Tab-separated table of C-alpha atoms and ligand atoms in Angstrom:
chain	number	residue	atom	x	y	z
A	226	UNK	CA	0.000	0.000	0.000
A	227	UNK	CA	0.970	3.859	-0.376
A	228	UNK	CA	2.205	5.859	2.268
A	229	UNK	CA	0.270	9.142	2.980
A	230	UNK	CA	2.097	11.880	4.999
A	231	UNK	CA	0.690	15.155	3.531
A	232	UNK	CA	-2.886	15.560	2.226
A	233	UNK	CA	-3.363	18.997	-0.471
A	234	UNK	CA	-6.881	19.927	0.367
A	235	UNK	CA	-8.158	21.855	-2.918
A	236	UNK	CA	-11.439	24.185	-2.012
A	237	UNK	CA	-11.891	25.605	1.180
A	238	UNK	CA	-15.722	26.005	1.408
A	239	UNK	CA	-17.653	24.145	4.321
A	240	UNK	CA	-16.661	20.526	3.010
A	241	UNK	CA	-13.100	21.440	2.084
A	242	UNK	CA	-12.518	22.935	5.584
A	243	UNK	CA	-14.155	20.091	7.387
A	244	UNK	CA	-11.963	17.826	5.533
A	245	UNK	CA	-8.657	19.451	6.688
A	246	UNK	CA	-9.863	19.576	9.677
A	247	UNK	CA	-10.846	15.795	10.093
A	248	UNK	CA	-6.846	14.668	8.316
A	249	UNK	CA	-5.221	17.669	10.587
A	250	UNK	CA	-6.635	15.785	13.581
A	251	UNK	CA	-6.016	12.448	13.179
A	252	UNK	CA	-1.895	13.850	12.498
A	253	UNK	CA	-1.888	14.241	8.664
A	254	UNK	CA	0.090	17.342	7.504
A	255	UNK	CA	-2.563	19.402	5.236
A	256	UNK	CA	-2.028	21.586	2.497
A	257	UNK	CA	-5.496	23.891	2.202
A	258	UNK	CA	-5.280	25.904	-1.195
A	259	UNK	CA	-8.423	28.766	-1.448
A	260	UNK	CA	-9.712	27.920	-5.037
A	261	UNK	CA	-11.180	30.786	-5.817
A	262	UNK	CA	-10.427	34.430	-5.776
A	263	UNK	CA	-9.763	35.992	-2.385
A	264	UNK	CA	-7.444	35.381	0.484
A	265	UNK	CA	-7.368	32.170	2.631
A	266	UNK	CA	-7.776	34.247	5.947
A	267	UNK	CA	-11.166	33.843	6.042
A	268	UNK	CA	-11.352	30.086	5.760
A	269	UNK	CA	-8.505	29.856	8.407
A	270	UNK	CA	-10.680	31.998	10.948
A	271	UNK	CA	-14.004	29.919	10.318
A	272	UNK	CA	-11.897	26.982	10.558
A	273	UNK	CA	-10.548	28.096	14.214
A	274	UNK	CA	-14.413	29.317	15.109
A	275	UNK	CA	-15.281	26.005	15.046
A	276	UNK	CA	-12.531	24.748	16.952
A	277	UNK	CA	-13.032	27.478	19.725
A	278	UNK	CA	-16.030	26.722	20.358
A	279	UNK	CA	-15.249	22.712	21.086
A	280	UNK	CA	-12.858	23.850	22.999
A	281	UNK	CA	-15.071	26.364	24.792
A	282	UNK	CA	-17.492	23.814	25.414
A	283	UNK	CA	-14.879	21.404	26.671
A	284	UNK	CA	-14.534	18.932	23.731
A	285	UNK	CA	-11.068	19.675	23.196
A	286	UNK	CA	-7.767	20.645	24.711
A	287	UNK	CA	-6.611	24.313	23.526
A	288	UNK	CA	-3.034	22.452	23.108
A	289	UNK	CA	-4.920	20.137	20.550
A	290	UNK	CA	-6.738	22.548	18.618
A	291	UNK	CA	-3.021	24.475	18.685
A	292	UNK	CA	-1.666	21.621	17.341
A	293	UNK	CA	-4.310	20.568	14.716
A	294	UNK	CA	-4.519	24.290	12.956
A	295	UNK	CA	-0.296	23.879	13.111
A	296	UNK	CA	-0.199	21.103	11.122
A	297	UNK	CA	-2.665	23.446	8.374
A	298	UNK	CA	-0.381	25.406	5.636
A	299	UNK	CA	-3.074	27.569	4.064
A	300	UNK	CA	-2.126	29.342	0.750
A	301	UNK	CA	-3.891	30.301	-2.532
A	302	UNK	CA	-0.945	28.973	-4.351
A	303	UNK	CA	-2.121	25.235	-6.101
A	304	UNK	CA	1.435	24.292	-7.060
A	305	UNK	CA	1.760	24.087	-2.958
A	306	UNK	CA	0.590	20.853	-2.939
A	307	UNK	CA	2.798	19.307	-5.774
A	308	UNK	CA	4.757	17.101	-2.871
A	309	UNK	CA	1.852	15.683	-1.334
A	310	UNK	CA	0.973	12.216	-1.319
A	311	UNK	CA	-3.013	12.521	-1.731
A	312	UNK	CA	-5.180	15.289	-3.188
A	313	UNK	CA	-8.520	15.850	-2.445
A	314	UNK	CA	-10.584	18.452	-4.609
A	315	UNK	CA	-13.771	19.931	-3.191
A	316	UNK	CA	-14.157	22.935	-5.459
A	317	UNK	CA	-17.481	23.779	-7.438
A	318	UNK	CA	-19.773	21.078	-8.685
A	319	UNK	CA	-19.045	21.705	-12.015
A	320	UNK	CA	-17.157	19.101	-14.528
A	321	UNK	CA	-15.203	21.107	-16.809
A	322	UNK	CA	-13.895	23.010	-13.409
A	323	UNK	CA	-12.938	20.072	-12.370
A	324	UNK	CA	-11.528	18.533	-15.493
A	325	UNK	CA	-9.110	21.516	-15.770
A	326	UNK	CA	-8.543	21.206	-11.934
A	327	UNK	CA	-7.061	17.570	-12.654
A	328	UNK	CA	-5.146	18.691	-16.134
A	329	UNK	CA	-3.179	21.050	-13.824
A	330	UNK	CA	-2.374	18.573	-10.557
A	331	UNK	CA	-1.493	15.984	-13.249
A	332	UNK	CA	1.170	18.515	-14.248
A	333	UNK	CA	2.602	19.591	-10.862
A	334	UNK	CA	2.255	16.222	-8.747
A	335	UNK	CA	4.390	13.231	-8.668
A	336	UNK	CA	2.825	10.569	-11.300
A	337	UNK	CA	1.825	8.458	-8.140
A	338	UNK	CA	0.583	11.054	-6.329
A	339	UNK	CA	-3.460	9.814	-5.419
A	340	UNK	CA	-5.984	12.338	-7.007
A	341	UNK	CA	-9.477	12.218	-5.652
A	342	UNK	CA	-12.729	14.058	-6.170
A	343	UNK	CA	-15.393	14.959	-3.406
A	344	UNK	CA	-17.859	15.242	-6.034
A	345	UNK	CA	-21.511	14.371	-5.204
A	346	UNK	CA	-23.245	13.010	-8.504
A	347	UNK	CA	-20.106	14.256	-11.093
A	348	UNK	CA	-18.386	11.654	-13.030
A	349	UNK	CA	-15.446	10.336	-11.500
A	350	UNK	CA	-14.577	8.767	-14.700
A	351	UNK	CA	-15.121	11.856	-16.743
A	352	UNK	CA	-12.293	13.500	-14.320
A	353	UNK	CA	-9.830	10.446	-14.622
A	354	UNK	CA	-9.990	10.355	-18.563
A	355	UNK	CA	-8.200	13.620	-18.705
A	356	UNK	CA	-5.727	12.131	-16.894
A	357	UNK	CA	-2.209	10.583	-18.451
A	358	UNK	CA	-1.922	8.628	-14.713
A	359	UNK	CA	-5.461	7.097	-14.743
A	360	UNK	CA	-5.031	4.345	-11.788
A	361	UNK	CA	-4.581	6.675	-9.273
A	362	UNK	CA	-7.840	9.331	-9.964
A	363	UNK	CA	-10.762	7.966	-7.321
A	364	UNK	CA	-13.455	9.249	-5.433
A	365	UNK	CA	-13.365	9.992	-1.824
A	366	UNK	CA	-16.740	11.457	-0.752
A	367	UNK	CA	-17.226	12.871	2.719
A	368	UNK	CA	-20.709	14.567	4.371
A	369	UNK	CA	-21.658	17.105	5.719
A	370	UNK	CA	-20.351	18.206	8.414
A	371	UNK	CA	-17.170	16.620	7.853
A	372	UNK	CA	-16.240	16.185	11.452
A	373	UNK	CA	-19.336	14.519	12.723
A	374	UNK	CA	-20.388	12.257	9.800
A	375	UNK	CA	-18.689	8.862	9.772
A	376	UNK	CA	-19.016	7.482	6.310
A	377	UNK	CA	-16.770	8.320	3.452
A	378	UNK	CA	-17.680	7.100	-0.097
A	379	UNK	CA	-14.897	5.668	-1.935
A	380	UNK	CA	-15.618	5.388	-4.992
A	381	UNK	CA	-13.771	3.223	-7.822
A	382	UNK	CA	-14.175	4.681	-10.936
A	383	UNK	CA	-13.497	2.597	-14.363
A	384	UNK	CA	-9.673	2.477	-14.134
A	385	UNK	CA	-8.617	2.750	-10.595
A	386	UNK	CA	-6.481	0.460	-9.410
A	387	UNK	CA	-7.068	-1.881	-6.501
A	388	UNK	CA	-4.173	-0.595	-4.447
A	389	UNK	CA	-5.198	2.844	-4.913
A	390	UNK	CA	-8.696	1.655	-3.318
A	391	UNK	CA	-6.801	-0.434	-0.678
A	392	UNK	CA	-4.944	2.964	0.233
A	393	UNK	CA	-8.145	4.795	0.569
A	394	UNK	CA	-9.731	2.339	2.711
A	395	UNK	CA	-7.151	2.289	5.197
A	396	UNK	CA	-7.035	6.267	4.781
A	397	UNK	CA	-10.377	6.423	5.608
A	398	UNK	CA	-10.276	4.112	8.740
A	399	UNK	CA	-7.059	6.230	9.915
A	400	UNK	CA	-8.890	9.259	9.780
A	401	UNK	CA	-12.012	7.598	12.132
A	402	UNK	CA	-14.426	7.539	8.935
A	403	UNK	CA	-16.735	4.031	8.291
A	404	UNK	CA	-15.483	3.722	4.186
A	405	UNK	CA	-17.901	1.694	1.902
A	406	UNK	CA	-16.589	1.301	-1.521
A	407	UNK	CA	-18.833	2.167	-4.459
A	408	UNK	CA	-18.433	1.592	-8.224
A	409	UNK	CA	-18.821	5.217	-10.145
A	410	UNK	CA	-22.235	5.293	-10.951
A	411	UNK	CA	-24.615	8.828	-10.558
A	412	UNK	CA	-24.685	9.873	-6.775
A	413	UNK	CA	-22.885	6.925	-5.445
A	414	UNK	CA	-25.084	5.516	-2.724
A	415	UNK	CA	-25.838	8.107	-0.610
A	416	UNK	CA	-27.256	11.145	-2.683
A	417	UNK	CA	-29.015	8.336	-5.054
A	418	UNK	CA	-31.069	7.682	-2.253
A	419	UNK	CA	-31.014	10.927	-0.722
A	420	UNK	CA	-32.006	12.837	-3.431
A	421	UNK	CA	-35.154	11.207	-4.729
A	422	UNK	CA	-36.146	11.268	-0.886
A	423	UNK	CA	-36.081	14.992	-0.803
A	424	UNK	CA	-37.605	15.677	-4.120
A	425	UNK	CA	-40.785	13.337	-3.091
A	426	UNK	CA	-40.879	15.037	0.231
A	427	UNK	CA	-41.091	18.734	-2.260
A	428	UNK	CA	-43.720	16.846	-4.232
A	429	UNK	CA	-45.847	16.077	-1.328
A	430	UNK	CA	-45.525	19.385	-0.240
A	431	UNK	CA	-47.371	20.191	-3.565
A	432	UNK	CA	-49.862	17.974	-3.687
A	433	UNK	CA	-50.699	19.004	-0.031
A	434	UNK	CA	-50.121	16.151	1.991
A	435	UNK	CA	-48.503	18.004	4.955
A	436	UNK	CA	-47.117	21.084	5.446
A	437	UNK	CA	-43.125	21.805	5.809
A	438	UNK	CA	-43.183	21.311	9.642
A	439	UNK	CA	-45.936	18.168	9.684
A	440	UNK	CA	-43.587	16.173	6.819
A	441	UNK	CA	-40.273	17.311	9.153
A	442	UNK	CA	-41.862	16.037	12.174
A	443	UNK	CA	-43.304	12.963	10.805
A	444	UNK	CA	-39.522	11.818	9.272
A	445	UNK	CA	-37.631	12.589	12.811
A	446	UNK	CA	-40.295	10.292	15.310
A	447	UNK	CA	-41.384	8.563	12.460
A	448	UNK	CA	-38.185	7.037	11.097
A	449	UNK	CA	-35.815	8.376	13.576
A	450	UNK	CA	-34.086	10.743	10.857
A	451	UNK	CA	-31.961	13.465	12.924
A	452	UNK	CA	-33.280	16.181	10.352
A	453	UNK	CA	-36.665	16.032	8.250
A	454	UNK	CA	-36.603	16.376	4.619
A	455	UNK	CA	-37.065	20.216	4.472
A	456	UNK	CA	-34.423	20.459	7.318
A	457	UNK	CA	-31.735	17.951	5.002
A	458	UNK	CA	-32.361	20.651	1.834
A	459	UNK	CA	-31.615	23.509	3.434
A	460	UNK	CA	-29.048	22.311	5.222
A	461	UNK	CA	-27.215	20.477	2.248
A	462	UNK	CA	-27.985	24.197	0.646
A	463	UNK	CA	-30.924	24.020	-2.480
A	464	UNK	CA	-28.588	25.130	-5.131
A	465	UNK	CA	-26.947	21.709	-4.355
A	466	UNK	CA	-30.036	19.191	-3.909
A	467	UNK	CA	-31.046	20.765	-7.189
A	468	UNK	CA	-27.721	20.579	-9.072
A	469	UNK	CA	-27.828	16.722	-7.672
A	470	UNK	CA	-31.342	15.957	-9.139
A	471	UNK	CA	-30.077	17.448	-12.515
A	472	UNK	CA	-27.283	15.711	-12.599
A	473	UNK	CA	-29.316	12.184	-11.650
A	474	UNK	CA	-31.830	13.158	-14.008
A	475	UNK	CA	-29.691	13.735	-17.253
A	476	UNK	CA	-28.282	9.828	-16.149
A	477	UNK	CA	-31.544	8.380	-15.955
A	478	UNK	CA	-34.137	10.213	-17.840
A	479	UNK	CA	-36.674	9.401	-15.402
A	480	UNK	CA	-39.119	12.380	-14.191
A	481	UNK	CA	-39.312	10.764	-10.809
A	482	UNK	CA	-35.803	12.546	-10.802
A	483	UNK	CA	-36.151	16.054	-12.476
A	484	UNK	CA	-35.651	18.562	-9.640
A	485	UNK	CA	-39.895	19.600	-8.821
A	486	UNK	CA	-41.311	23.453	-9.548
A	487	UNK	CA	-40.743	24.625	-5.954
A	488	UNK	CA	-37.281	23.720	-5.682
A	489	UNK	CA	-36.488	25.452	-9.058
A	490	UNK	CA	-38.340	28.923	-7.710
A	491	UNK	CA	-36.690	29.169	-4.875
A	492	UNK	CA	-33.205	28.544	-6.058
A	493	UNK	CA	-34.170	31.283	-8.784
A	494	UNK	CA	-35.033	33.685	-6.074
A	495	UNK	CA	-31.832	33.086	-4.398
A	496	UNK	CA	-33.030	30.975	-1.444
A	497	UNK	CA	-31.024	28.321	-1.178
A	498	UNK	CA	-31.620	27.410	2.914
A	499	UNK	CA	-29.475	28.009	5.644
A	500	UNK	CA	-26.536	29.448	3.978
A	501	UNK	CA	-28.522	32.264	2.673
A	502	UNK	CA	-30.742	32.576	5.741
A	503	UNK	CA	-33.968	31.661	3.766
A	504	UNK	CA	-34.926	28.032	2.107
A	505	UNK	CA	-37.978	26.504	3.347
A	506	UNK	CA	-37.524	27.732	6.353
A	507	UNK	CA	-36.403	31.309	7.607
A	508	UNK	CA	-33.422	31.190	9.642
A	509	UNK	CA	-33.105	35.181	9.850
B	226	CAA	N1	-18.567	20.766	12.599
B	226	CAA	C1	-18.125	20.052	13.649
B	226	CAA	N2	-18.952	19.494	14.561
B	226	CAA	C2	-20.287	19.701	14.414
B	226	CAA	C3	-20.817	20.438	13.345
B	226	CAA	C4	-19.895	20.987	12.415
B	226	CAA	N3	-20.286	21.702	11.358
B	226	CAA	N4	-22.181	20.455	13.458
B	226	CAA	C5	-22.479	19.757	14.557
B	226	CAA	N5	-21.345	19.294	15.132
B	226	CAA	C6	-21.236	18.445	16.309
B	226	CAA	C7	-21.593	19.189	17.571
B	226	CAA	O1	-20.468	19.855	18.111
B	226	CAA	C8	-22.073	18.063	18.461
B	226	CAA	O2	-20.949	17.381	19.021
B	226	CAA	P1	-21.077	16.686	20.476
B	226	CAA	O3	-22.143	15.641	20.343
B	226	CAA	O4	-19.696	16.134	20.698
B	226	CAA	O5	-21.460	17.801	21.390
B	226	CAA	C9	-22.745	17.082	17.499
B	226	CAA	O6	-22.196	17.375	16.205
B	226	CAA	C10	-24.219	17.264	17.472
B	226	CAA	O7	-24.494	18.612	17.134
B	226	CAA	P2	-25.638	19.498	17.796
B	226	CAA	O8	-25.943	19.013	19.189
B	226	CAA	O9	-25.310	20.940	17.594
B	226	CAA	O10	-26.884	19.289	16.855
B	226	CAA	P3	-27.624	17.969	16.437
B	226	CAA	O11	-27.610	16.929	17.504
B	226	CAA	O12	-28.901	18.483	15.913
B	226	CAA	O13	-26.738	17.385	15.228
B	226	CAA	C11	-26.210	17.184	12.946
B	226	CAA	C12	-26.428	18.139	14.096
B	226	CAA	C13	-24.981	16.308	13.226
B	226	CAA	C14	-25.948	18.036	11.700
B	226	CAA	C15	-27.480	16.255	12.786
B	226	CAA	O14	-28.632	17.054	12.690
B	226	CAA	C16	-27.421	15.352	11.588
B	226	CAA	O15	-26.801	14.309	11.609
B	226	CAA	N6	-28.129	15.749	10.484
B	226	CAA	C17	-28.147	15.009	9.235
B	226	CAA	C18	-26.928	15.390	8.438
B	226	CAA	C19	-26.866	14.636	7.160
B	226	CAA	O16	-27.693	13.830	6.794
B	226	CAA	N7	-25.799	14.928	6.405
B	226	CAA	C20	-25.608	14.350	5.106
B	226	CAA	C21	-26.040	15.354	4.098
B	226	CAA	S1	-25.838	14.725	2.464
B	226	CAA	C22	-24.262	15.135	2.080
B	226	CAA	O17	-23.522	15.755	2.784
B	226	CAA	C23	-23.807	14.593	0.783
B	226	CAA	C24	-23.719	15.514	-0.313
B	226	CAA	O18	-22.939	15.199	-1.184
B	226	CAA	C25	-24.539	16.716	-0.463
């Protein structure tokens, strides 16, 4: 198997962050590179918030969190990351972003150097085939949040070699995470359940079944979910559920899958749930 010493984080949005955070802790040296325009300060300080507040509430030793946001280099430089042993991209859901993402890590890193995707219902596949080094492109997809969810999806696309999986695996189980390993198919597991869950929970919502609150309520005592349906979407952030329907839809054709009318409105009007402070709910 490979050895993995330093992990390049690519993306520091909510899942990026929780990522470094998650290899940071369990002694990994990180590499967190701000994709997009900007300065990484920002990310660093809502990466620390989090950490203050475990430690406020007694979860963690100050000397630990010390430690863990020491063993962060954050930098919007990419090439920063052309030593590490294991890359993992969590930058915008979009494939030719992503495509060009791996062109240019294929270029800096070592030819063994283990690229992976965090991608939700994107091609794995699509990403390796621009790829000269094709055994060593996977999937490694983590929840949200990061920290707290145990499973990791990793996901074998159609040339990755069984070592590389073996690597992840034990990656995985270093870092605390349950790993299941899924061939590359549209949403994995997870989000090809998921996602057809939340769209019939819109559709009911339509037809007037319930309201918001009663089809919440009903999925938390009814089938022990720790968030309903309407809770999930926001949370997960619209723009998302409905670029994950699209993206499930175009594979399967199916309108059981096509993201439903109120979803589309209100990521037209710019709710798109908690991260906005208005989804189905109002969180202002
Ligand atoms: N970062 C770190 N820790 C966090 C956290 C975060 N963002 N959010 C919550 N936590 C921790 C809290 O500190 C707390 O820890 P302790 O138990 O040690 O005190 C624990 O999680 C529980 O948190 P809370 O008490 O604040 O709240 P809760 O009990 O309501 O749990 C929740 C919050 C963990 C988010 C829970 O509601 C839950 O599991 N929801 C479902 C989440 C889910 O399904 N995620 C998958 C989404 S799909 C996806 O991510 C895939 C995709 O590709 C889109």
């Amino acid at each position: 198997m490979m050895e993995i010493r330093t992990v390049g984080i690519i993306g520091t949005g909510t899942m990026g962050l929780g990522i470094a955070q998650v290899c940071a802790q369990s002694g990994f040296n990180v590499i967190a590179v701000k994709a997009t325009p900007g300065s990484w300060e920002k990310a660093k300080a809502s990466l620390e918030g989090g950490l203050n507040k475990s430690v406020e509430r007694g979860k963690m030793a100050a000397a630990d969190r010390d430690a863990l946001v020491g063993r962060i280099t954050f930098t919007t430089d990419e090439r920063a990351v052309a030593d590490c042993d294991l890359i993992i991209e969590s930058i915008i859901e979009d494939l030719q972003t992503k495509k060009d993402l791996f062109r240019r890590l294929e270029a800096i890193c070592r030819p063994d150097t283990l690229l992976c995707t965090n991608t939700s219902t994107l091609s794995v596949t699509a990403m390796m085939a621009v790829c000269k080094h094709r055994s060593r492109v996977a999937g490694l997809h983590f929840f949200n949040p990061a920290p707290v969810m145990k499973l990791v999806e990793v996901i074998h696309a159609f040339e990755t070699s069984e070592e590389v999986i073996e690597t992840l695996d034990q990656f995985c189980k270093t870092i605390s995470k349950g790993p299941v390993i899924v061939q590359d198919t549209t949403g994995f597991i997870v989000n090809r359940l998921l996602t057809p869950y939340m769209l019939n929970a819109i559709r009911m919502l339509e037809r007037g079944t319930g309201t918001i609150e009663s089809i919440d309520q009903a999925m938390k005592t009814g089938a022990a979910h720790p968030m309903g349906p309407f809770e999930l979407a926001d949370y997960i952030g619209l723009d998302v559920v409905e670029a994950m329907a699209h993206n499930i839809f175009e594979d399967v054709r199916h309108e059981h899958h096509a993201p439903p009318h109120t979803l589309t409105r209100l990521v037209q009007l710019g709710y798109l749930g908690r991260k906005t402070g208005k989804g189905f709910y109002d969180y202002a």
